[in-house]
């Protein structure tokens, strides 16, 4: 029973292409995230949605556009891919401890994007 | 900008030894979490600490949140090869879902049999 799943696991594409990564969680969580992990393993938040509403939008190029069709799904579309977009992208979902938090995050297996 | 610095960055020790990993910041966090990440997988939550001075134990792993809620440590007793991985601390400035979790720079731990 996969809790947070992402597709594809690997994505190799050329500069200038447009690609999408899909994420689904079956944990019943209200909040979902996209993170980017660079080659030095530094993990940085990109976006967060709560019940389909965007609540965190970090300084990310507008070539990146998240979409949440329902609270169990959060997709990431990237336009005009650049070499610097190569990284591992993680989807996560979270639930609060108790009624108000803090929030505990559950990560997907990641999508390794390579732009050539 | 809030930052979390982890030390050491890399640690390679023999099976059976003890070790401590540190996570430091100049900022106060409402809570702090530790994750372990294995190659090709996503980070897995180990523990959440919320009270200054709090100590939590998970088998051979002991986690402590600093009194001022600016730092944390992870101590492993009698390390085993299965403890090998990337350890990440993560701090949340607030309690809401909109609170941006800040991840530390990571400690790559290798336990030699």
mmCIF file of C-alpha atoms in Angstrom:
data_model
loop_
_atom_site.group_PDB
_atom_site.id
_atom_site.type_symbol
_atom_site.label_atom_id
_atom_site.label_comp_id
_atom_site.label_asym_id
_atom_site.label_seq_id
_atom_site.Cartn_x
_atom_site.Cartn_y
_atom_site.Cartn_z
ATOM 1 C CA UNK A 1 0.000 0.000 0.000
ATOM 2 C CA UNK A 2 1.885 3.023 -1.262
ATOM 3 C CA UNK A 3 1.214 6.113 0.847
ATOM 4 C CA UNK A 4 2.667 8.812 -1.424
ATOM 5 C CA UNK A 5 3.402 7.829 -5.004
ATOM 6 C CA UNK A 6 5.019 9.750 -7.840
ATOM 7 C CA UNK A 7 5.329 9.114 -11.537
ATOM 8 C CA UNK A 8 7.598 8.866 -13.326
ATOM 9 C CA UNK A 9 10.525 7.697 -11.177
ATOM 10 C CA UNK A 10 13.033 8.837 -13.799
ATOM 11 C CA UNK A 11 12.628 11.519 -16.451
ATOM 12 C CA UNK A 12 15.280 12.299 -19.037
ATOM 13 C CA UNK A 13 14.483 15.058 -21.491
ATOM 14 C CA UNK A 14 16.043 17.761 -23.607
ATOM 15 C CA UNK A 15 16.291 21.444 -22.925
ATOM 16 C CA UNK A 16 13.249 23.378 -24.008
ATOM 17 C CA UNK A 17 10.780 20.530 -23.557
ATOM 18 C CA UNK A 18 7.722 20.634 -21.311
ATOM 19 C CA UNK A 19 7.173 17.826 -18.812
ATOM 20 C CA UNK A 20 4.862 16.880 -15.939
ATOM 21 C CA UNK A 21 5.306 14.909 -12.737
ATOM 22 C CA UNK A 22 2.290 13.426 -10.983
ATOM 23 C CA UNK A 23 1.777 12.770 -7.275
ATOM 24 C CA UNK A 24 -0.963 10.965 -5.395
ATOM 25 C CA UNK A 25 -1.419 10.278 -1.685
ATOM 26 C CA UNK A 26 -3.837 7.826 -0.106
ATOM 27 C CA UNK A 27 -3.299 8.977 3.470
ATOM 28 C CA UNK A 28 -6.260 11.334 3.574
ATOM 29 C CA UNK A 29 -3.986 14.313 4.292
ATOM 30 C CA UNK A 30 -5.133 17.838 3.501
ATOM 31 C CA UNK A 31 -1.717 19.333 2.736
ATOM 32 C CA UNK A 32 0.673 18.415 -0.077
ATOM 33 C CA UNK A 33 4.061 19.775 -1.130
ATOM 34 C CA UNK A 34 6.650 19.810 -3.858
ATOM 35 C CA UNK A 35 10.313 19.867 -2.850
ATOM 36 C CA UNK A 36 13.473 20.055 -4.934
ATOM 37 C CA UNK A 37 16.636 18.233 -3.821
ATOM 38 C CA UNK A 38 19.816 19.341 -5.518
ATOM 39 C CA UNK A 39 23.003 17.395 -6.160
ATOM 40 C CA UNK A 40 24.294 18.302 -2.676
ATOM 41 C CA UNK A 41 21.146 16.742 -1.174
ATOM 42 C CA UNK A 42 19.794 20.106 -0.014
ATOM 43 C CA UNK A 43 15.998 19.867 0.183
ATOM 44 C CA UNK A 44 14.037 23.029 -0.518
ATOM 45 C CA UNK A 45 10.310 23.607 -0.536
ATOM 46 C CA UNK A 46 8.768 24.850 -3.779
ATOM 47 C CA UNK A 47 4.992 24.782 -3.304
ATOM 48 C CA UNK A 48 2.365 23.687 -0.835
ATOM 49 C CA UNK A 49 -1.355 23.147 -1.231
ATOM 50 C CA UNK A 50 -3.966 22.780 1.485
ATOM 51 C CA UNK A 51 -7.294 21.357 0.309
ATOM 52 C CA UNK A 52 -6.504 22.322 -3.295
ATOM 53 C CA UNK A 53 -5.562 25.874 -2.329
ATOM 54 C CA UNK A 54 -2.022 27.185 -2.868
ATOM 55 C CA UNK A 55 -0.596 28.246 0.506
ATOM 56 C CA UNK A 56 3.159 28.301 -0.080
ATOM 57 C CA UNK A 57 4.759 29.578 -3.268
ATOM 58 C CA UNK A 58 8.477 29.961 -2.886
ATOM 59 C CA UNK A 59 10.722 31.918 -5.247
ATOM 60 C CA UNK A 60 10.442 29.497 -8.130
ATOM 61 C CA UNK A 61 10.584 30.404 -11.849
ATOM 62 C CA UNK A 62 7.093 30.737 -13.305
ATOM 63 C CA UNK A 63 7.995 27.930 -15.711
ATOM 64 C CA UNK A 64 6.978 25.704 -12.799
ATOM 65 C CA UNK A 65 3.228 25.408 -12.337
ATOM 66 C CA UNK A 66 1.629 23.164 -9.733
ATOM 67 C CA UNK A 67 -1.936 21.937 -10.030
ATOM 68 C CA UNK A 68 -4.093 20.203 -7.462
ATOM 69 C CA UNK A 69 -7.264 18.715 -9.001
ATOM 70 C CA UNK A 70 -8.304 17.327 -5.607
ATOM 71 C CA UNK A 71 -6.701 17.053 -2.192
ATOM 72 C CA UNK A 72 -5.224 13.626 -2.968
ATOM 73 C CA UNK A 73 -3.348 14.763 -6.079
ATOM 74 C CA UNK A 74 -0.695 17.387 -6.729
ATOM 75 C CA UNK A 75 0.968 17.615 -10.119
ATOM 76 C CA UNK A 76 3.932 19.689 -11.244
ATOM 77 C CA UNK A 77 4.250 20.955 -14.804
ATOM 78 C CA UNK A 78 7.523 22.430 -16.000
ATOM 79 C CA UNK A 79 7.750 24.474 -19.189
ATOM 80 C CA UNK A 80 10.857 25.160 -21.266
ATOM 81 C CA UNK A 81 13.125 22.910 -19.229
ATOM 82 C CA UNK A 82 16.639 24.163 -18.505
ATOM 83 C CA UNK A 83 19.831 22.337 -17.522
ATOM 84 C CA UNK A 84 19.579 23.796 -14.012
ATOM 85 C CA UNK A 85 16.231 22.093 -13.485
ATOM 86 C CA UNK A 86 18.024 18.744 -13.203
ATOM 87 C CA UNK A 87 17.382 17.500 -9.667
ATOM 88 C CA UNK A 88 15.255 15.078 -7.692
ATOM 89 C CA UNK A 89 11.732 16.343 -7.088
ATOM 90 C CA UNK A 90 9.853 15.029 -4.081
ATOM 91 C CA UNK A 91 6.169 15.176 -3.393
ATOM 92 C CA UNK A 92 5.045 15.022 0.232
ATOM 93 C CA UNK A 93 1.841 15.146 2.202
ATOM 94 C CA UNK A 94 1.368 16.074 5.824
ATOM 95 C CA UNK A 95 -0.958 15.834 8.749
ATOM 96 C CA UNK A 96 -0.928 17.749 12.043
ATOM 97 C CA UNK A 97 -0.040 16.144 15.348
ATOM 98 C CA UNK A 98 -3.157 16.816 17.370
ATOM 99 C CA UNK A 99 -5.578 19.499 16.208
ATOM 100 C CA UNK A 100 -3.156 22.265 15.257
ATOM 101 C CA UNK A 101 0.255 20.829 14.532
ATOM 102 C CA UNK A 102 3.158 20.582 14.132
ATOM 103 C CA UNK A 103 2.866 18.855 10.778
ATOM 104 C CA UNK A 104 4.529 15.531 10.069
ATOM 105 C CA UNK A 105 5.496 14.960 6.464
ATOM 106 C CA UNK A 106 5.417 11.795 4.394
ATOM 107 C CA UNK A 107 7.520 11.821 1.257
ATOM 108 C CA UNK A 108 7.139 10.059 -2.053
ATOM 109 C CA UNK A 109 10.040 8.146 -3.630
ATOM 110 C CA UNK A 110 11.109 11.090 -5.783
ATOM 111 C CA UNK A 111 11.402 11.788 -9.502
ATOM 112 C CA UNK A 112 14.924 12.141 -10.836
ATOM 113 C CA UNK A 113 14.778 14.712 -13.626
ATOM 114 C CA UNK A 114 17.747 14.956 -15.987
ATOM 115 C CA UNK A 115 17.761 17.707 -18.574
ATOM 116 C CA UNK A 116 20.281 17.282 -21.397
ATOM 117 C CA UNK B 1 16.435 33.783 6.175
ATOM 118 C CA UNK B 2 16.343 30.886 8.596
ATOM 119 C CA UNK B 3 19.109 28.331 8.191
ATOM 120 C CA UNK B 4 19.835 24.997 9.789
ATOM 121 C CA UNK B 5 23.459 23.901 9.826
ATOM 122 C CA UNK B 6 24.243 20.253 10.420
ATOM 123 C CA UNK B 7 27.550 18.849 11.551
ATOM 124 C CA UNK B 8 29.401 16.865 10.637
ATOM 125 C CA UNK B 9 28.582 16.743 6.943
ATOM 126 C CA UNK B 10 30.094 13.280 6.604
ATOM 127 C CA UNK B 11 30.773 10.629 9.227
ATOM 128 C CA UNK B 12 32.202 7.168 8.739
ATOM 129 C CA UNK B 13 32.601 4.994 11.813
ATOM 130 C CA UNK B 14 32.970 1.377 12.788
ATOM 131 C CA UNK B 15 29.992 -0.759 13.789
ATOM 132 C CA UNK B 16 29.435 -0.630 17.526
ATOM 133 C CA UNK B 17 30.696 2.920 18.039
ATOM 134 C CA UNK B 18 28.590 5.811 19.291
ATOM 135 C CA UNK B 19 28.036 9.064 17.421
ATOM 136 C CA UNK B 20 26.294 12.403 17.674
ATOM 137 C CA UNK B 21 24.979 14.599 14.886
ATOM 138 C CA UNK B 22 24.214 18.259 15.522
ATOM 139 C CA UNK B 23 21.676 20.629 14.017
ATOM 140 C CA UNK B 24 22.139 24.333 14.814
ATOM 141 C CA UNK B 25 20.408 27.581 13.992
ATOM 142 C CA UNK B 26 20.303 31.164 15.176
ATOM 143 C CA UNK B 27 16.502 31.089 14.803
ATOM 144 C CA UNK B 28 13.854 29.679 17.106
ATOM 145 C CA UNK B 29 11.665 26.880 15.809
ATOM 146 C CA UNK B 30 8.269 25.737 17.061
ATOM 147 C CA UNK B 31 9.218 22.158 16.363
ATOM 148 C CA UNK B 32 12.078 20.196 14.952
ATOM 149 C CA UNK B 33 12.077 16.923 13.092
ATOM 150 C CA UNK B 34 14.678 14.372 12.090
ATOM 151 C CA UNK B 35 14.441 12.360 8.884
ATOM 152 C CA UNK B 36 16.545 9.565 7.409
ATOM 153 C CA UNK B 37 16.914 9.215 3.657
ATOM 154 C CA UNK B 38 18.310 6.185 1.868
ATOM 155 C CA UNK B 39 19.611 6.268 -1.727
ATOM 156 C CA UNK B 40 16.822 6.436 -4.304
ATOM 157 C CA UNK B 41 14.128 7.007 -1.712
ATOM 158 C CA UNK B 42 12.366 9.894 -0.025
ATOM 159 C CA UNK B 43 13.121 11.070 3.512
ATOM 160 C CA UNK B 44 11.395 9.102 6.273
ATOM 161 C CA UNK B 45 10.339 10.866 9.460
ATOM 162 C CA UNK B 46 12.062 9.551 12.597
ATOM 163 C CA UNK B 47 10.882 11.933 15.305
ATOM 164 C CA UNK B 48 9.262 15.297 16.072
ATOM 165 C CA UNK B 49 10.274 17.329 19.132
ATOM 166 C CA UNK B 50 8.286 20.366 20.209
ATOM 167 C CA UNK B 51 9.320 21.381 23.738
ATOM 168 C CA UNK B 52 12.608 23.027 24.665
ATOM 169 C CA UNK B 53 14.808 20.463 26.402
ATOM 170 C CA UNK B 54 12.682 17.564 25.201
ATOM 171 C CA UNK B 55 14.404 14.192 24.829
ATOM 172 C CA UNK B 56 12.929 11.350 22.791
ATOM 173 C CA UNK B 57 14.301 7.860 22.336
ATOM 174 C CA UNK B 58 13.767 5.524 19.434
ATOM 175 C CA UNK B 59 15.578 2.261 20.225
ATOM 176 C CA UNK B 60 19.296 3.170 19.949
ATOM 177 C CA UNK B 61 18.576 6.720 18.734
ATOM 178 C CA UNK B 62 18.234 9.604 21.195
ATOM 179 C CA UNK B 63 16.964 12.985 20.014
ATOM 180 C CA UNK B 64 17.188 16.193 22.012
ATOM 181 C CA UNK B 65 15.709 19.634 21.357
ATOM 182 C CA UNK B 66 17.747 22.499 22.787
ATOM 183 C CA UNK B 67 16.349 24.491 25.687
ATOM 184 C CA UNK B 68 16.056 27.609 23.510
ATOM 185 C CA UNK B 69 14.545 25.605 20.626
ATOM 186 C CA UNK B 70 17.348 26.705 18.285
ATOM 187 C CA UNK B 71 19.263 23.449 18.055
ATOM 188 C CA UNK B 72 18.946 19.695 18.254
ATOM 189 C CA UNK B 73 21.114 16.609 18.433
ATOM 190 C CA UNK B 74 20.801 13.005 17.367
ATOM 191 C CA UNK B 75 22.844 10.436 19.291
ATOM 192 C CA UNK B 76 23.186 6.861 18.073
ATOM 193 C CA UNK B 77 24.441 4.208 20.452
ATOM 194 C CA UNK B 78 26.225 1.113 19.151
ATOM 195 C CA UNK B 79 25.801 2.053 15.493
ATOM 196 C CA UNK B 80 24.912 -0.688 13.044
ATOM 197 C CA UNK B 81 25.318 -0.887 9.250
ATOM 198 C CA UNK B 82 21.540 -0.472 8.947
ATOM 199 C CA UNK B 83 21.913 3.055 10.378
ATOM 200 C CA UNK B 84 23.756 4.122 7.225
ATOM 201 C CA UNK B 85 21.998 6.940 5.403
ATOM 202 C CA UNK B 86 21.505 10.675 5.037
ATOM 203 C CA UNK B 87 20.141 12.281 8.205
ATOM 204 C CA UNK B 88 18.224 15.529 7.806
ATOM 205 C CA UNK B 89 16.954 17.832 10.506
ATOM 206 C CA UNK B 90 14.019 20.085 9.673
ATOM 207 C CA UNK B 91 12.610 23.020 11.611
ATOM 208 C CA UNK B 92 9.171 24.575 11.450
ATOM 209 C CA UNK B 93 8.861 28.262 12.433
ATOM 210 C CA UNK B 94 5.186 27.843 13.274
ATOM 211 C CA UNK B 95 2.491 25.244 13.740
ATOM 212 C CA UNK B 96 0.235 25.916 10.753
ATOM 213 C CA UNK B 97 0.198 24.069 7.450
ATOM 214 C CA UNK B 98 1.506 27.269 5.844
ATOM 215 C CA UNK B 99 4.629 27.215 8.006
ATOM 216 C CA UNK B 100 7.585 26.617 5.692
ATOM 217 C CA UNK B 101 9.691 23.747 6.940
ATOM 218 C CA UNK B 102 13.405 24.472 6.653
ATOM 219 C CA UNK B 103 15.685 21.498 6.054
ATOM 220 C CA UNK B 104 19.237 21.249 7.296
ATOM 221 C CA UNK B 105 22.245 20.658 5.106
ATOM 222 C CA UNK B 106 22.308 16.918 5.952
ATOM 223 C CA UNK B 107 24.747 14.471 7.540
ATOM 224 C CA UNK B 108 25.810 11.488 5.489
ATOM 225 C CA UNK B 109 26.478 8.607 7.859
ATOM 226 C CA UNK B 110 28.317 5.431 6.917
ATOM 227 C CA UNK B 111 28.687 2.535 9.346
ATOM 228 C CA UNK B 112 31.408 0.047 8.453
ATOM 229 C CA UNK B 113 30.833 -3.605 9.453
#
